[in-house]
Coordinates of C-alpha atoms and ligand atoms in Angstrom, one line a residue:
X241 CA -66.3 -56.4 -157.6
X242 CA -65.8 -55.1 -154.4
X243 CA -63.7 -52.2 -154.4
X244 CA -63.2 -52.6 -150.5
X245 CA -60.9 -55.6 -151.0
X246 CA -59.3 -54.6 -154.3
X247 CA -57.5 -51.5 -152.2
X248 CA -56.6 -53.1 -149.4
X249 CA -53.0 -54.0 -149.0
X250 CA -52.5 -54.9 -145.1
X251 CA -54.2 -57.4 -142.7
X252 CA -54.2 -55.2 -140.6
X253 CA -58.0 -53.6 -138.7
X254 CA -58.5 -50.5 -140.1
X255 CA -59.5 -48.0 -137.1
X256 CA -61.5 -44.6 -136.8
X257 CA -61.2 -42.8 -134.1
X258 CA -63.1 -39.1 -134.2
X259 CA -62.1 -36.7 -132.2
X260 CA -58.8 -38.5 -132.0
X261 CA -56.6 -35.5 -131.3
X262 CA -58.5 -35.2 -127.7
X263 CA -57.6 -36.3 -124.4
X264 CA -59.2 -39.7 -124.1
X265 CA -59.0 -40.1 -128.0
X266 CA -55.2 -39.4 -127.9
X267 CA -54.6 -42.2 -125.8
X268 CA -57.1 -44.1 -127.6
X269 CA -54.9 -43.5 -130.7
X270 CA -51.8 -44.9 -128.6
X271 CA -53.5 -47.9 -127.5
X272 CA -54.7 -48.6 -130.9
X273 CA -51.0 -48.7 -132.6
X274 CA -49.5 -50.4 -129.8
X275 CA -52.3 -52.7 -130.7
X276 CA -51.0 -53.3 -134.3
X277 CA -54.1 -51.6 -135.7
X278 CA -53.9 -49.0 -138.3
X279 CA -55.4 -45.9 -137.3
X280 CA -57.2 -43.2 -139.1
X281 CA -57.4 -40.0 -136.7
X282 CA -60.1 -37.4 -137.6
X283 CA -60.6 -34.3 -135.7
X284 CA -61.2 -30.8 -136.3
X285 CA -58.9 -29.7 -133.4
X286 CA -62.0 -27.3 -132.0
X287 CA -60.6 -28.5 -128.1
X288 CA -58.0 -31.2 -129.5
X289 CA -54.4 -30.3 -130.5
X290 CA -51.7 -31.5 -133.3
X291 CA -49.2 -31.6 -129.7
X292 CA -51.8 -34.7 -128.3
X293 CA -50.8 -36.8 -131.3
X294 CA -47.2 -35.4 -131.9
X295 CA -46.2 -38.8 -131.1
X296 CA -47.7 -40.4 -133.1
X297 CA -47.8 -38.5 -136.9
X298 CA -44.4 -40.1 -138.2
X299 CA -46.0 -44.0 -137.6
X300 CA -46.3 -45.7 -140.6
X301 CA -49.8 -46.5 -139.5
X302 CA -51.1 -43.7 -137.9
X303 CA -52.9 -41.4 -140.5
X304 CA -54.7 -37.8 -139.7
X305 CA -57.3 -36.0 -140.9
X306 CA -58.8 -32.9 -140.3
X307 CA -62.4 -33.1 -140.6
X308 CA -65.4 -32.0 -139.0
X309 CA -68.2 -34.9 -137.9
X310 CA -71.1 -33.1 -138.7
X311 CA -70.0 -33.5 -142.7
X312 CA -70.0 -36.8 -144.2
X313 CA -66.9 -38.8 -144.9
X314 CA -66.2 -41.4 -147.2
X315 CA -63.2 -43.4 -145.7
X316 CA -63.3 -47.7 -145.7
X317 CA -62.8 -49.0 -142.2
X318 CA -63.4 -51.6 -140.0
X319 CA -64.1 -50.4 -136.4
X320 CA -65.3 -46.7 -135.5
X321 CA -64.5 -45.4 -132.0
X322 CA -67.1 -42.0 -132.2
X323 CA -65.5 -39.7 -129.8
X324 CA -65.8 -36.5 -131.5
X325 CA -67.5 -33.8 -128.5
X326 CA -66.5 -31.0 -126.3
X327 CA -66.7 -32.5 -123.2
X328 CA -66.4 -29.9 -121.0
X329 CA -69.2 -27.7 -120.3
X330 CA -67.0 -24.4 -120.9
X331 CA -66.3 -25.9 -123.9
X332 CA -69.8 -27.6 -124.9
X333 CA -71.6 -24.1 -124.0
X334 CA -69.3 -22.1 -126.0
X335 CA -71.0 -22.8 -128.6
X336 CA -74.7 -24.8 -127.6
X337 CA -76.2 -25.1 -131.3
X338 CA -72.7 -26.5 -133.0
X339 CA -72.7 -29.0 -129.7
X340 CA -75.9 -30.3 -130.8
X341 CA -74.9 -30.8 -134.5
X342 CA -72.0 -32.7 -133.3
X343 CA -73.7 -35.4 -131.4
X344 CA -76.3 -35.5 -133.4
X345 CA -75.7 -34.8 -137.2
X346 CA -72.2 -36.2 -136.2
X347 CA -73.8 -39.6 -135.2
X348 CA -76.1 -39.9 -138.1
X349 CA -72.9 -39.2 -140.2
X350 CA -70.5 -41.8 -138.6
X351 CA -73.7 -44.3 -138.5
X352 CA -73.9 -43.7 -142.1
X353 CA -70.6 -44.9 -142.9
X354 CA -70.5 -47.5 -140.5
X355 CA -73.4 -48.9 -142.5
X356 CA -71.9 -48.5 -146.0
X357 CA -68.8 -50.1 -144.8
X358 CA -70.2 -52.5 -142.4
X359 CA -67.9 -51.0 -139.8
X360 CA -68.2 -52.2 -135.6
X361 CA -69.6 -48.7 -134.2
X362 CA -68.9 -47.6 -130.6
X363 CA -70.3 -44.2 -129.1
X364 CA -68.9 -42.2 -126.5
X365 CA -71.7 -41.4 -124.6
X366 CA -71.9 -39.8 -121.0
X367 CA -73.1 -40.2 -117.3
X368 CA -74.5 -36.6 -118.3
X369 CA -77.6 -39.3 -120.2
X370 CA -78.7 -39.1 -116.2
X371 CA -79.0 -35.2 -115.6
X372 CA -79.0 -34.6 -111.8
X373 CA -80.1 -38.4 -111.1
X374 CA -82.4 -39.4 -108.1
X375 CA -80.8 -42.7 -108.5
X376 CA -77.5 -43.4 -107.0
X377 CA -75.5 -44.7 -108.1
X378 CA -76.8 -45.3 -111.9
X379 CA -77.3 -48.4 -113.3
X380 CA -77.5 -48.7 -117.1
X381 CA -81.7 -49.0 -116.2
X382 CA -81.9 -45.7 -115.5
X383 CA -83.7 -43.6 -118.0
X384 CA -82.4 -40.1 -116.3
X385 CA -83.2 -36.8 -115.1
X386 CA -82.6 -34.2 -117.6
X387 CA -83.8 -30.6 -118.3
X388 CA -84.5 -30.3 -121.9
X389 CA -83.8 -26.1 -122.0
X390 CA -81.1 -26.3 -119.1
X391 CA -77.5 -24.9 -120.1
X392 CA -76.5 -28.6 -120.4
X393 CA -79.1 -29.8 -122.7
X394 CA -77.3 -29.1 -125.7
X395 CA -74.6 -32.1 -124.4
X396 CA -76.9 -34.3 -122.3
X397 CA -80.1 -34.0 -124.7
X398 CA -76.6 -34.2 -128.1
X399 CA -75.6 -37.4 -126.3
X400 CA -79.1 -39.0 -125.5
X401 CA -80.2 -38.4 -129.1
X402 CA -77.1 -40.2 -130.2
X403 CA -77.8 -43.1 -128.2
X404 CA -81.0 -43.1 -129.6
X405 CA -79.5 -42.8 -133.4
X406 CA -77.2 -45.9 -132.1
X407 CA -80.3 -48.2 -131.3
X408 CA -82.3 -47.3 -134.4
X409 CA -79.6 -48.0 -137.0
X410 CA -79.0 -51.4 -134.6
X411 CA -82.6 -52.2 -134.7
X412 CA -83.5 -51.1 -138.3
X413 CA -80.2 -51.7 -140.5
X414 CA -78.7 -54.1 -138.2
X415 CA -75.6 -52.1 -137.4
X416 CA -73.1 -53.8 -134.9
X417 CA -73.4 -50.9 -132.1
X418 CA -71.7 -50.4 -128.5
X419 CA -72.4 -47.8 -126.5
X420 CA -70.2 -46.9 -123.3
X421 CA -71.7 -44.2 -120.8
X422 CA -68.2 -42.7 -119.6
X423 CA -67.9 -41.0 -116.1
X424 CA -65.7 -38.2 -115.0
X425 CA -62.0 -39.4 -116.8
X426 CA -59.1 -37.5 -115.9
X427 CA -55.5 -37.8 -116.7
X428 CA -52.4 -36.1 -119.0
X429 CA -53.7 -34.0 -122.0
X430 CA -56.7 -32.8 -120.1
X431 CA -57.6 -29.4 -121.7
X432 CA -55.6 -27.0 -119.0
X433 CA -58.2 -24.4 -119.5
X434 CA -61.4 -26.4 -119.1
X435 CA -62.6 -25.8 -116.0
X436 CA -62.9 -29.5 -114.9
X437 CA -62.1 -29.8 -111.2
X438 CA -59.2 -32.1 -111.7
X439 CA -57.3 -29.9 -114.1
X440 CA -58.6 -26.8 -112.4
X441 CA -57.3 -27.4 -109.1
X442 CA -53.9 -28.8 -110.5
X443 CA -53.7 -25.8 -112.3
X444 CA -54.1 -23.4 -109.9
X445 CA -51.8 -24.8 -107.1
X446 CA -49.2 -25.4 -109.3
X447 CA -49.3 -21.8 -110.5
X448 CA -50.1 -20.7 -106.4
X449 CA -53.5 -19.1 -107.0
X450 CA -56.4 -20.1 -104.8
X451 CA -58.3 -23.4 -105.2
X452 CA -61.6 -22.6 -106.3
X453 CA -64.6 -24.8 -105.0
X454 CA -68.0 -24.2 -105.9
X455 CA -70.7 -25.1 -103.2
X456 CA -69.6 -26.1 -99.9
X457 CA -67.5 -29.0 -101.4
X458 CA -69.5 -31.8 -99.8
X459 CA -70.4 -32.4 -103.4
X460 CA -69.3 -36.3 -104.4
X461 CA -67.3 -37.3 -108.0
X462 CA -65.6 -40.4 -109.1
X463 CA -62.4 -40.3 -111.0
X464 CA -61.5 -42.9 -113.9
X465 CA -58.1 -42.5 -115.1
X466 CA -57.7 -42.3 -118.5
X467 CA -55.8 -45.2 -119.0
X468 CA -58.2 -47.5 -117.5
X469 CA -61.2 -46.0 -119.5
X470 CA -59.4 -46.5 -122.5
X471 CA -58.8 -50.5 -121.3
X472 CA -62.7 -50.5 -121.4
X473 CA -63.4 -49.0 -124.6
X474 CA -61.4 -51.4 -126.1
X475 CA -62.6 -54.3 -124.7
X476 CA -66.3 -53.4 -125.3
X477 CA -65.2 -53.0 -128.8
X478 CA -63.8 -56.2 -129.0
X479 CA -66.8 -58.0 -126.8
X480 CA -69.5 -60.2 -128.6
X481 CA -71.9 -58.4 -131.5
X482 CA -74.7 -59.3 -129.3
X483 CA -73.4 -56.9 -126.5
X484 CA -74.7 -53.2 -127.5
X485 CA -74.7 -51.8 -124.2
X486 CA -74.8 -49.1 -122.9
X487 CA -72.8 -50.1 -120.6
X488 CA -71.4 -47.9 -117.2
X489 CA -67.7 -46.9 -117.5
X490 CA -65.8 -44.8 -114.5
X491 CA -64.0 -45.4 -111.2
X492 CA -66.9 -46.2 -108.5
X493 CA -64.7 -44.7 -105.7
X494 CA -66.0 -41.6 -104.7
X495 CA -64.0 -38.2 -103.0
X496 CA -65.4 -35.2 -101.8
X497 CA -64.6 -31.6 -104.0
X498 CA -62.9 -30.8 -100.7
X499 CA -60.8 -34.1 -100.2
X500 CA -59.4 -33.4 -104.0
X501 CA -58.4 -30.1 -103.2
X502 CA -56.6 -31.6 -100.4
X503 CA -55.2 -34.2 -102.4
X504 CA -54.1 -31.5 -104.5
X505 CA -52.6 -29.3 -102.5
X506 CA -50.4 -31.7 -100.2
X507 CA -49.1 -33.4 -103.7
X508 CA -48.3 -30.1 -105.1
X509 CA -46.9 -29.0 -102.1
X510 CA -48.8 -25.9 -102.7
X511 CA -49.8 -23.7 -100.1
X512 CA -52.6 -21.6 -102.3
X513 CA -56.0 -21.0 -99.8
X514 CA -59.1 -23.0 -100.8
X515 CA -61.9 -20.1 -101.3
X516 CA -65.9 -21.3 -102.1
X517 CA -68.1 -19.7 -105.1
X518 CA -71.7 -20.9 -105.4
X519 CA -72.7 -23.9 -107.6
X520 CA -73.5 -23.2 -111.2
X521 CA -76.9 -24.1 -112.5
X522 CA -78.1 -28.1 -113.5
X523 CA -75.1 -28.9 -111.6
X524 CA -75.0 -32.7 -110.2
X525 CA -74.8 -32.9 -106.4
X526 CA -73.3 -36.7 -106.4
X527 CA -72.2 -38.4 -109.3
X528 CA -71.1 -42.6 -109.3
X529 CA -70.8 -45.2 -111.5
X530 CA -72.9 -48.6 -111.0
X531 CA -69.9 -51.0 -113.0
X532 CA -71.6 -54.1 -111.9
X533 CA -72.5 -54.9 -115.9
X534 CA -68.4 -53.8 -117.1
X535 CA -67.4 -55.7 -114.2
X536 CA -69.5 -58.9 -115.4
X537 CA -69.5 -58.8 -119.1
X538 CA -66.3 -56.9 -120.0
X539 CA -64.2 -58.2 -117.4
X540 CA -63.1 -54.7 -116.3
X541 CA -62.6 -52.6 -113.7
X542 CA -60.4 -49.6 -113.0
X543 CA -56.8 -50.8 -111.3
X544 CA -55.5 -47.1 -110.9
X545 CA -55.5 -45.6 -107.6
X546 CA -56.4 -41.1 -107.6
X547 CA -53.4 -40.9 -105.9
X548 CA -51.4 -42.6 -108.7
X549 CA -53.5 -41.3 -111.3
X550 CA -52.8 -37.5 -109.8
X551 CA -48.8 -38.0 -110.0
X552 CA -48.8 -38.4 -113.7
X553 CA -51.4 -35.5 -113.9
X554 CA -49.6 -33.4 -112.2
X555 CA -46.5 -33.8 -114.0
X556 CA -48.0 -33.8 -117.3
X557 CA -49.4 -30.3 -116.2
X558 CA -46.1 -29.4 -114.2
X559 CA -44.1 -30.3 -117.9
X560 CA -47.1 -28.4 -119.5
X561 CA -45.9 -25.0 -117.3
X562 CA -42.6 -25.4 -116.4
X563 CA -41.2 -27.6 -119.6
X564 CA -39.5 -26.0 -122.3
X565 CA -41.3 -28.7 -125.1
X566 CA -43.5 -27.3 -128.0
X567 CA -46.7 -27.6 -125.7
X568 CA -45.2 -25.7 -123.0
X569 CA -47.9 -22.5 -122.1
X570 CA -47.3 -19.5 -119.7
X571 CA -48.8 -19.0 -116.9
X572 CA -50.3 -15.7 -118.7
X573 CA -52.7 -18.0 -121.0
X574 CA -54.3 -19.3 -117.8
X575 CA -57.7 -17.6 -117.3
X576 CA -59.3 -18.8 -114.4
X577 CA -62.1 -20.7 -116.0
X578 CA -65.7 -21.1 -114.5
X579 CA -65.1 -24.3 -113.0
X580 CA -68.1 -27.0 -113.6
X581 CA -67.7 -29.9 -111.7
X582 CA -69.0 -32.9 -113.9
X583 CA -68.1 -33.0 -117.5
Ligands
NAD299 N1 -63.5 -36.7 -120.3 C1 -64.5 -37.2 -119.7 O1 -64.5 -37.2 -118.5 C2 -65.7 -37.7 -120.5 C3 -66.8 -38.1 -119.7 C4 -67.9 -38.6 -120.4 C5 -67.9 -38.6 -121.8 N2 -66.8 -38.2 -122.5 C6 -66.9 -38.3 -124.0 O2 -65.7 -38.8 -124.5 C7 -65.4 -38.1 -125.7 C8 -64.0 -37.5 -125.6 O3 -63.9 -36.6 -124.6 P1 -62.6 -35.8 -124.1 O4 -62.6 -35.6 -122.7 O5 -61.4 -36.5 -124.8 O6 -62.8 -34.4 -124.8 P2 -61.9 -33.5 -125.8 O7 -62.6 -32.2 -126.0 O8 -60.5 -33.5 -125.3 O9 -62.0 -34.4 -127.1 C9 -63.0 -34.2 -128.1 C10 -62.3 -34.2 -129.4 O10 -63.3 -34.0 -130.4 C11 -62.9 -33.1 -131.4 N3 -64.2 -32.5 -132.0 C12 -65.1 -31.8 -131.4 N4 -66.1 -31.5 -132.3 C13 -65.7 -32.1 -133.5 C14 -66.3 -32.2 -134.8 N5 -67.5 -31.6 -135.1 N6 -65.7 -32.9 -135.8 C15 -64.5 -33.5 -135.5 N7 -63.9 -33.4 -134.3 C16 -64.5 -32.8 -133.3 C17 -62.2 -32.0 -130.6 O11 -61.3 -31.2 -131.4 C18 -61.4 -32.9 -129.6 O12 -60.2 -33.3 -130.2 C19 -66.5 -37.0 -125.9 O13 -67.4 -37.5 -126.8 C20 -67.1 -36.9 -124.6 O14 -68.4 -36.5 -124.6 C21 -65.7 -37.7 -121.9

């Protein structure tokens, strides 16, 4: 008899969501239970936080777990949402080798229960599958550009051997995959101390120390706000079986290093000088999502302007300094941190 239905006492879609304790898996979470799904959260808080969730731990149907991917775990669900990764490369290069094991002993773990359980399986994968592109702006077609031994390998090599893990277990066990290849995502809950240009720059003009740009700031990004990323993972989930991906998801507009700053500055109504470093190694001179495929077969495409998306930033990380809530920091815990400008 099968066990599966035999415990099952709700209707409702059992979720996984690793790494659910992180910035875009936080919202994720949200999303979810507004959804009326019930959610399992598993994270092993190595760059997410209890406070990302806070919210959400007294919900009848929100459940968390501490756990780390790269072990197996024996849970029955319906849909998996595999976001579990340091994103950021202060964080992913903190510590290369367990990076690696996440991605990749982490995907065969998470394939290995979606195939027991017959689970839906989506993969966070990156724009960081393309290295330093000569290709712009990416479509899905493009196999990339990536140093194997660079500083970065041990996320964009972890992430393109997931992908690969994805399409085998489609191809060979018939797994129902979809992979999404995010772009730069910004928004509340970014990690303050991460070094991404977004939280970086809020950071330091709210606290009135210099904006830090590396290179002459020429250098090109797009900016997806979170809430519109997590809009997309959810409808990729939801899409037909037949639709694996991978599939391009980010805001196409792009804005100079030195515009943000700007940006920054004037909404802060911050002062702080702008001062230049030089670029870090392997670092991506432009960076753009093709969407053409989201916009087509997901229906999708970002609605939230930077400037709007910066307001709720900024007082997420204004409340983050200046609040008096369990997650407020001081201004003390704020190492400038080597600033990478992709993630
Ligand atoms: N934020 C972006 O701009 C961006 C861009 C491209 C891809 N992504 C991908 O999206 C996912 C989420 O990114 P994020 O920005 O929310 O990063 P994040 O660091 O805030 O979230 C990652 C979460 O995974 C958890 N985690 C890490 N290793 C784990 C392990 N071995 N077992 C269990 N949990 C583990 C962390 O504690 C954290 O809560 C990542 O897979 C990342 O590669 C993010």
């Amino acid at each position: 008899m099968n066990k599966n239905v035999i415990s099952r006492n709700s209707s409702r879609k059992r979720v996984l969501v690793t790494g659910g304790a992180g910035f875009i898996g936080s919202h994720l979470c949200e999303k979810l239970i507004a959804g009326g799904y019930d959610v399992l959260c598993v994270d092993n808080f190595y760059t997410g936080t209890k406070d990302n969730i806070h919210q959400l731990l007294a919900h009848p149907h929100f459940e968390l777990m501490r756990h780390d991917i790269t072990f197996p775990l024996y849970v029955e669900v319906d849909e998996i949402y595999n976001l579990a990764c340091p994103a950021s490369p202060v964080h992913y290069q903190f510590d290369p080798v367990q990076t690696t094991k996440t991605s990749v002993h982490g995907a065969i773990n998470v394939l290995g229960l979606a195939k027991r359980t017959k689970a839906k399986i989506l993969q966070a994968s990156t724009s960081e599958v393309y290295g330093d592109p000569d290709v712009h702006p990416q479509p899905e077609a493009y196999t990339g550009k990536v140093n194997p031994i660079g500083l970065r390998a041990c996320y964009d090599e972890g992430k393109r051997c997931a992908e690969t893990l994805f399409f085998d277990y489609h191809r060979q066990h018939g797994l129902k995959i979809k992979v999404a290849r995010i772009f730069n995502t910004y928004g509340p809950r970014m990690h303050p101390n991460d070094g991404r240009v977004v939280s970086n720059f809020i950071v330091q003009a709210l606290l009135g120390r210099p904006l830090t740009i590396y290179g002459d700031g020429s250098q090109t990004r797009s900016f997806c706000f979170v809430d519109d990323l997590v809009d997309a993972l959810v409808r990729l989930m939801n899409s037909p079986d037949e639709l694996t991906g991978p599939v391009n998801l980010g805001n196409p507009g792009e804005f100079t290093i030195l515009d943000l700053a700007e940006m920054v500055r004037e909404m802060t109504g911050s002062t702080s000088p702008i001062v230049r470093h030089p670029l870090p190694a392997d670092d991506p001179k432009q960076r753009c999502p093709d969407i053409a495929l989201a916009k087509r077969v997901l229906n999708w495409a970002p609605t939230v302007p930077l400037e709007r998306g910066l307001e709720r930033t900024i007082a997420h990380f204004d409340e983050l300094l200046n609040g008096k809530g369990s997650a407020a920091i001081r201004a003390s815990e704020f190492e400038d941190a080597p600033q990478a400008l992709a993630s």
